[in-house]
Amino acid sequence: MQKHLNTRPKTNMLIAILCFVFAGLQSSATETDTTQVIEIGGIKQYISISGEAPGKPVLFYLHGGPGTAVSAHKDVVTGELEKYFTVVHWDQRGSGKTLQLNETTAPPTFDQMKKDAEELLNFICNRFTTDKIFVLGNSWGTLPAFHLAQRYPEKIRALIAVSPVVSNLRSQQTTLELLQHYFEKQENSKAIQQLSDVNIPYSGAKEMLIQYRWESEYNGEGMSDEQFDQLLGYFQNWEKMWFPLYSELYKNDLERSADSIKCPVYFIVGKKDLTTYFKITEAYFHKLKAPEKQLFWMEDVGHNIPGVAAGKMQKTIIEYIVPRLNLSETIK
């Protein structure tokens, strides 16, 4: 089953891209917000717990990027959800406050990140004395989230995949061909020339930014040369830590590695998402075997749903997903 949700976010395009690369509600008297530093994978790692109260289900948020910790602006991303869930944010290895806690950090591997996520899952279940939690993954975060759902379905009440990365390789190839064809018809020589320099898989962060620039133009939000040059510095800095891991992801394709999940799965996808091409996501959704699944479309939204449509994302979870799981007695 699929649902279409209309939303027309108005946002500064430069801020939206920075959210992709790198991002207050009043609590009741019984709720507490805490932070904690724990040892995971042999290093100190930072978690933030918000909205904790007896009887609330727990939601584990896996941020995107890789490298884009959101705990510093969690009120924007999950503030509404904290009324209904105890929300755990984790600054992943190499990100945010976890990066600050460790003086020397080598570029993480995919295996390390999956093992870290497993340890966090077990820690959360023990910390809150619960058998099952919700897992919400965004973009890159959907890959360790799907790994958890496959390996520990008995511990996951539901997997919520926002802008899931089904296949980096197929998505980028398809999007590049679409953009080249479109800008050739538009006779945009600048776009044609720049896109001709893009290789899939990307050989570096500059190619990634070039493709993202023309994705944005295709979706109606232009990027000036000045903005491109500003962003290039951020992308190249990101590249030093994260490009080895990012390159690993080209080997991953959920159609092969996760064709079935033994827990409920819900997708929230932007209808204009060319970064993780929405049609590839839709095709995977239809093939995926799960005891319960649903796809929620966000009209007029691209890839960065938490950055440009966090309110709509949270409303979808609260109004459509929570009722399906009969949590009304525990969520007040």
mmCIF file of N, CA and C in Angstrom, residues 226-310:
data_model
loop_
_atom_site.group_PDB
_atom_site.id
_atom_site.type_symbol
_atom_site.label_atom_id
_atom_site.label_comp_id
_atom_site.label_asym_id
_atom_site.label_seq_id
_atom_site.Cartn_x
_atom_site.Cartn_y
_atom_site.Cartn_z
ATOM 1 N N GLU A 226 29.236 30.444 -6.988
ATOM 2 C CA GLU A 226 29.750 30.806 -5.666
ATOM 3 C C GLU A 226 29.323 29.781 -4.614
ATOM 4 N N GLN A 227 28.067 29.379 -4.659
ATOM 5 C CA GLN A 227 27.595 28.367 -3.728
ATOM 6 C C GLN A 227 28.314 27.037 -3.953
ATOM 7 N N PHE A 228 28.520 26.681 -5.220
ATOM 8 C CA PHE A 228 29.225 25.446 -5.539
ATOM 9 C C PHE A 228 30.623 25.464 -4.931
ATOM 10 N N ASP A 229 31.336 26.583 -5.099
ATOM 11 C CA ASP A 229 32.700 26.687 -4.567
ATOM 12 C C ASP A 229 32.714 26.614 -3.043
ATOM 13 N N GLN A 230 31.714 27.229 -2.400
ATOM 14 C CA GLN A 230 31.631 27.156 -0.940
ATOM 15 C C GLN A 230 31.418 25.720 -0.486
ATOM 16 N N LEU A 231 30.492 25.034 -1.142
ATOM 17 C CA LEU A 231 30.177 23.670 -0.760
ATOM 18 C C LEU A 231 31.315 22.705 -1.059
ATOM 19 N N LEU A 232 32.081 22.994 -2.087
ATOM 20 C CA LEU A 232 33.152 22.083 -2.476
ATOM 21 C C LEU A 232 34.146 21.888 -1.333
ATOM 22 N N GLY A 233 34.419 22.975 -0.595
ATOM 23 C CA GLY A 233 35.321 22.854 0.551
ATOM 24 C C GLY A 233 34.785 21.889 1.589
ATOM 25 N N TYR A 234 33.461 21.953 1.867
ATOM 26 C CA TYR A 234 32.849 21.034 2.826
ATOM 27 C C TYR A 234 32.904 19.602 2.315
ATOM 28 N N PHE A 235 32.584 19.421 1.040
ATOM 29 C CA PHE A 235 32.596 18.076 0.463
ATOM 30 C C PHE A 235 33.997 17.474 0.494
ATOM 31 N N GLN A 236 35.008 18.290 0.192
ATOM 32 C CA GLN A 236 36.372 17.773 0.167
ATOM 33 C C GLN A 236 36.879 17.456 1.567
ATOM 34 N N ASN A 237 36.430 18.221 2.551
ATOM 35 C CA ASN A 237 36.781 17.911 3.936
ATOM 36 C C ASN A 237 36.097 16.613 4.372
ATOM 37 N N TRP A 238 34.817 16.468 4.002
ATOM 38 C CA TRP A 238 34.065 15.245 4.282
ATOM 39 C C TRP A 238 34.738 14.036 3.635
ATOM 40 N N GLU A 239 35.253 14.242 2.436
ATOM 41 C CA GLU A 239 35.861 13.163 1.658
ATOM 42 C C GLU A 239 37.010 12.485 2.399
ATOM 43 N N LYS A 240 37.799 13.269 3.161
ATOM 44 C CA LYS A 240 38.974 12.720 3.837
ATOM 45 C C LYS A 240 38.592 11.614 4.810
ATOM 46 N N MET A 241 37.492 11.808 5.515
ATOM 47 C CA MET A 241 37.057 10.820 6.494
ATOM 48 C C MET A 241 36.174 9.740 5.878
ATOM 49 N N TRP A 242 35.286 10.130 4.957
ATOM 50 C CA TRP A 242 34.162 9.270 4.628
ATOM 51 C C TRP A 242 34.186 8.632 3.247
ATOM 52 N N PHE A 243 35.057 9.080 2.366
ATOM 53 C CA PHE A 243 34.973 8.536 1.009
ATOM 54 C C PHE A 243 35.322 7.045 0.931
ATOM 55 N N PRO A 244 36.268 6.543 1.750
ATOM 56 C CA PRO A 244 36.504 5.084 1.707
ATOM 57 C C PRO A 244 35.253 4.289 2.039
ATOM 58 N N LEU A 245 34.520 4.704 3.087
ATOM 59 C CA LEU A 245 33.279 4.011 3.433
ATOM 60 C C LEU A 245 32.240 4.190 2.336
ATOM 61 N N TYR A 246 32.119 5.420 1.838
ATOM 62 C CA TYR A 246 31.139 5.693 0.783
ATOM 63 C C TYR A 246 31.396 4.806 -0.430
ATOM 64 N N SER A 247 32.648 4.611 -0.770
ATOM 65 C CA SER A 247 32.991 3.765 -1.920
ATOM 66 C C SER A 247 32.599 2.309 -1.678
ATOM 67 N N GLU A 248 32.695 1.869 -0.410
ATOM 68 C CA GLU A 248 32.267 0.509 -0.080
ATOM 69 C C GLU A 248 30.784 0.284 -0.407
ATOM 70 N N LEU A 249 29.987 1.342 -0.276
ATOM 71 C CA LEU A 249 28.545 1.198 -0.409
ATOM 72 C C LEU A 249 28.118 0.866 -1.829
ATOM 73 N N TYR A 250 28.991 1.078 -2.800
ATOM 74 C CA TYR A 250 28.648 0.708 -4.178
ATOM 75 C C TYR A 250 28.463 -0.803 -4.331
ATOM 76 N N LYS A 251 29.049 -1.564 -3.417
ATOM 77 C CA LYS A 251 28.912 -3.021 -3.480
ATOM 78 C C LYS A 251 27.575 -3.485 -2.911
ATOM 79 N N ASN A 252 26.878 -2.592 -2.203
ATOM 80 C CA ASN A 252 25.661 -2.975 -1.507
ATOM 81 C C ASN A 252 24.429 -2.699 -2.363
ATOM 82 N N ASP A 253 23.540 -3.657 -2.432
ATOM 83 C CA ASP A 253 22.270 -3.494 -3.130
ATOM 84 C C ASP A 253 21.217 -4.247 -2.321
ATOM 85 N N LEU A 254 20.254 -3.519 -1.773
ATOM 86 C CA LEU A 254 19.267 -4.140 -0.892
ATOM 87 C C LEU A 254 18.420 -5.193 -1.599
ATOM 88 N N GLU A 255 18.271 -5.081 -2.902
ATOM 89 C CA GLU A 255 17.507 -6.113 -3.616
ATOM 90 C C GLU A 255 18.180 -7.474 -3.501
ATOM 91 N N ARG A 256 19.499 -7.463 -3.362
ATOM 92 C CA ARG A 256 20.238 -8.724 -3.203
ATOM 93 C C ARG A 256 20.450 -9.076 -1.737
ATOM 94 N N SER A 257 20.780 -8.065 -0.912
ATOM 95 C CA SER A 257 21.183 -8.344 0.467
ATOM 96 C C SER A 257 20.028 -8.359 1.455
ATOM 97 N N ALA A 258 18.885 -7.777 1.089
ATOM 98 C CA ALA A 258 17.762 -7.705 2.036
ATOM 99 C C ALA A 258 16.447 -7.843 1.279
ATOM 100 N N ASP A 259 16.234 -9.014 0.684
ATOM 101 C CA ASP A 259 15.001 -9.204 -0.087
ATOM 102 C C ASP A 259 13.810 -9.525 0.808
ATOM 103 N N SER A 260 14.066 -9.834 2.084
ATOM 104 C CA SER A 260 12.974 -10.063 3.029
ATOM 105 C C SER A 260 13.391 -9.572 4.408
ATOM 106 N N ILE A 261 12.427 -9.043 5.150
ATOM 107 C CA ILE A 261 12.638 -8.542 6.507
ATOM 108 C C ILE A 261 11.513 -9.112 7.375
ATOM 109 N N LYS A 262 11.866 -9.649 8.538
ATOM 110 C CA LYS A 262 10.873 -10.303 9.387
ATOM 111 C C LYS A 262 10.342 -9.387 10.487
ATOM 112 N N CYS A 263 10.162 -8.116 10.149
ATOM 113 C CA CYS A 263 9.505 -7.173 11.044
ATOM 114 C C CYS A 263 8.784 -6.155 10.167
ATOM 115 N N PRO A 264 7.820 -5.403 10.710
ATOM 116 C CA PRO A 264 7.151 -4.374 9.894
ATOM 117 C C PRO A 264 8.149 -3.346 9.354
ATOM 118 N N VAL A 265 7.930 -2.926 8.103
ATOM 119 C CA VAL A 265 8.827 -1.980 7.440
ATOM 120 C C VAL A 265 8.001 -0.863 6.811
ATOM 121 N N TYR A 266 8.409 0.368 7.069
ATOM 122 C CA TYR A 266 7.710 1.524 6.509
ATOM 123 C C TYR A 266 8.719 2.436 5.822
ATOM 124 N N PHE A 267 8.400 2.820 4.595
ATOM 125 C CA PHE A 267 9.254 3.705 3.817
ATOM 126 C C PHE A 267 8.630 5.102 3.788
ATOM 127 N N ILE A 268 9.468 6.129 3.941
ATOM 128 C CA ILE A 268 9.068 7.520 3.723
ATOM 129 C C ILE A 268 10.016 8.072 2.669
ATOM 130 N N VAL A 269 9.458 8.425 1.503
ATOM 131 C CA VAL A 269 10.288 8.711 0.321
ATOM 132 C C VAL A 269 9.830 10.003 -0.350
ATOM 133 N N GLY A 270 10.799 10.827 -0.729
ATOM 134 C CA GLY A 270 10.514 12.043 -1.481
ATOM 135 C C GLY A 270 10.243 11.718 -2.945
ATOM 136 N N LYS A 271 9.167 12.270 -3.483
ATOM 137 C CA LYS A 271 8.793 12.009 -4.878
ATOM 138 C C LYS A 271 9.774 12.642 -5.861
ATOM 139 N N LYS A 272 10.639 13.548 -5.366
ATOM 140 C CA LYS A 272 11.640 14.190 -6.224
ATOM 141 C C LYS A 272 13.062 13.740 -5.865
ATOM 142 N N ASP A 273 13.170 12.624 -5.171
ATOM 143 C CA ASP A 273 14.482 12.157 -4.726
ATOM 144 C C ASP A 273 15.247 11.536 -5.891
ATOM 145 N N LEU A 274 16.296 12.233 -6.315
ATOM 146 C CA LEU A 274 17.181 11.700 -7.346
ATOM 147 C C LEU A 274 18.497 11.201 -6.748
ATOM 148 N N THR A 275 18.774 11.542 -5.494
ATOM 149 C CA THR A 275 20.010 11.099 -4.844
ATOM 150 C C THR A 275 19.954 9.606 -4.573
ATOM 151 N N THR A 276 18.858 9.148 -4.004
ATOM 152 C CA THR A 276 18.554 7.712 -3.967
ATOM 153 C C THR A 276 17.285 7.579 -4.808
ATOM 154 N N TYR A 277 17.458 7.290 -6.063
ATOM 155 C CA TYR A 277 16.426 7.478 -7.081
ATOM 156 C C TYR A 277 15.108 6.817 -6.690
ATOM 157 N N PHE A 278 14.065 7.633 -6.626
ATOM 158 C CA PHE A 278 12.799 7.201 -6.026
ATOM 159 C C PHE A 278 12.169 6.010 -6.751
ATOM 160 N N LYS A 279 12.371 5.889 -8.055
ATOM 161 C CA LYS A 279 11.769 4.764 -8.770
ATOM 162 C C LYS A 279 12.451 3.449 -8.413
ATOM 163 N N ILE A 280 13.752 3.498 -8.147
ATOM 164 C CA ILE A 280 14.472 2.303 -7.696
ATOM 165 C C ILE A 280 13.998 1.913 -6.308
ATOM 166 N N THR A 281 13.777 2.914 -5.455
ATOM 167 C CA THR A 281 13.236 2.649 -4.117
ATOM 168 C C THR A 281 11.855 2.015 -4.202
ATOM 169 N N GLU A 282 11.020 2.554 -5.074
ATOM 170 C CA GLU A 282 9.659 2.023 -5.226
ATOM 171 C C GLU A 282 9.690 0.578 -5.715
ATOM 172 N N ALA A 283 10.549 0.288 -6.680
ATOM 173 C CA ALA A 283 10.641 -1.080 -7.201
ATOM 174 C C ALA A 283 11.087 -2.054 -6.111
ATOM 175 N N TYR A 284 12.048 -1.617 -5.292
ATOM 176 C CA TYR A 284 12.509 -2.471 -4.188
ATOM 177 C C TYR A 284 11.398 -2.692 -3.172
ATOM 178 N N PHE A 285 10.651 -1.638 -2.863
ATOM 179 C CA PHE A 285 9.550 -1.765 -1.910
ATOM 180 C C PHE A 285 8.566 -2.851 -2.352
ATOM 181 N N HIS A 286 8.219 -2.873 -3.627
ATOM 182 C CA HIS A 286 7.241 -3.848 -4.113
ATOM 183 C C HIS A 286 7.789 -5.278 -4.057
ATOM 184 N N LYS A 287 9.098 -5.424 -4.205
ATOM 185 C CA LYS A 287 9.705 -6.759 -4.157
ATOM 186 C C LYS A 287 9.954 -7.237 -2.728
ATOM 187 N N LEU A 288 10.112 -6.303 -1.793
ATOM 188 C CA LEU A 288 10.463 -6.649 -0.427
ATOM 189 C C LEU A 288 9.366 -7.469 0.249
ATOM 190 N N LYS A 289 9.776 -8.545 0.887
ATOM 191 C CA LYS A 289 8.845 -9.371 1.656
ATOM 192 C C LYS A 289 8.960 -8.990 3.129
ATOM 193 N N ALA A 290 7.822 -8.655 3.740
ATOM 194 C CA ALA A 290 7.787 -8.276 5.148
ATOM 195 C C ALA A 290 6.395 -8.569 5.692
ATOM 196 N N PRO A 291 6.273 -8.837 6.997
ATOM 197 C CA PRO A 291 4.946 -9.136 7.557
ATOM 198 C C PRO A 291 3.980 -7.958 7.453
ATOM 199 N N GLU A 292 4.510 -6.761 7.384
ATOM 200 C CA GLU A 292 3.712 -5.547 7.226
ATOM 201 C C GLU A 292 4.606 -4.519 6.564
ATOM 202 N N LYS A 293 4.111 -3.854 5.530
ATOM 203 C CA LYS A 293 4.914 -2.817 4.893
ATOM 204 C C LYS A 293 3.999 -1.760 4.298
ATOM 205 N N GLN A 294 4.519 -0.535 4.217
ATOM 206 C CA GLN A 294 3.777 0.550 3.586
ATOM 207 C C GLN A 294 4.763 1.612 3.122
ATOM 208 N N LEU A 295 4.444 2.225 1.992
ATOM 209 C CA LEU A 295 5.267 3.276 1.412
ATOM 210 C C LEU A 295 4.504 4.589 1.478
ATOM 211 N N PHE A 296 5.125 5.599 2.075
ATOM 212 C CA PHE A 296 4.535 6.932 2.176
ATOM 213 C C PHE A 296 5.329 7.882 1.278
ATOM 214 N N TRP A 297 4.642 8.471 0.309
ATOM 215 C CA TRP A 297 5.266 9.419 -0.606
ATOM 216 C C TRP A 297 5.165 10.844 -0.054
ATOM 217 N N MET A 298 6.225 11.620 -0.223
ATOM 218 C CA MET A 298 6.194 13.042 0.078
ATOM 219 C C MET A 298 6.337 13.812 -1.229
ATOM 220 N N GLU A 299 5.253 14.456 -1.618
ATOM 221 C CA GLU A 299 5.251 15.223 -2.852
ATOM 222 C C GLU A 299 6.130 16.470 -2.701
ATOM 223 N N ASP A 300 6.772 16.866 -3.803
ATOM 224 C CA ASP A 300 7.581 18.091 -3.853
ATOM 225 C C ASP A 300 8.742 18.085 -2.867
ATOM 226 N N VAL A 301 9.246 16.917 -2.509
ATOM 227 C CA VAL A 301 10.393 16.789 -1.618
ATOM 228 C C VAL A 301 11.422 15.894 -2.284
ATOM 229 N N GLY A 302 12.699 16.253 -2.116
ATOM 230 C CA GLY A 302 13.776 15.438 -2.641
ATOM 231 C C GLY A 302 14.304 14.461 -1.595
ATOM 232 N N HIS A 303 15.630 14.393 -1.505
ATOM 233 C CA HIS A 303 16.258 13.374 -0.665
ATOM 234 C C HIS A 303 16.285 13.740 0.814
ATOM 235 N N ASN A 304 16.530 15.001 1.110
ATOM 236 C CA ASN A 304 16.821 15.408 2.484
ATOM 237 C C ASN A 304 15.547 15.684 3.277
ATOM 238 N N ILE A 305 14.783 14.656 3.553
ATOM 239 C CA ILE A 305 13.499 14.812 4.240
ATOM 240 C C ILE A 305 13.658 15.407 5.639
ATOM 241 N N PRO A 306 14.589 14.922 6.496
ATOM 242 C CA PRO A 306 14.721 15.546 7.817
ATOM 243 C C PRO A 306 15.145 17.009 7.751
ATOM 244 N N GLY A 307 15.847 17.401 6.679
ATOM 245 C CA GLY A 307 16.315 18.780 6.559
ATOM 246 C C GLY A 307 15.251 19.741 6.074
ATOM 247 N N VAL A 308 14.318 19.275 5.239
ATOM 248 C CA VAL A 308 13.344 20.192 4.636
ATOM 249 C C VAL A 308 11.902 19.870 4.984
ATOM 250 N N ALA A 309 11.639 18.689 5.533
ATOM 251 C CA ALA A 309 10.252 18.294 5.825
ATOM 252 C C ALA A 309 10.189 17.448 7.096
ATOM 253 N N ALA A 310 10.943 17.870 8.125
ATOM 254 C CA ALA A 310 10.974 17.098 9.367
ATOM 255 C C ALA A 310 9.595 17.025 10.010
#
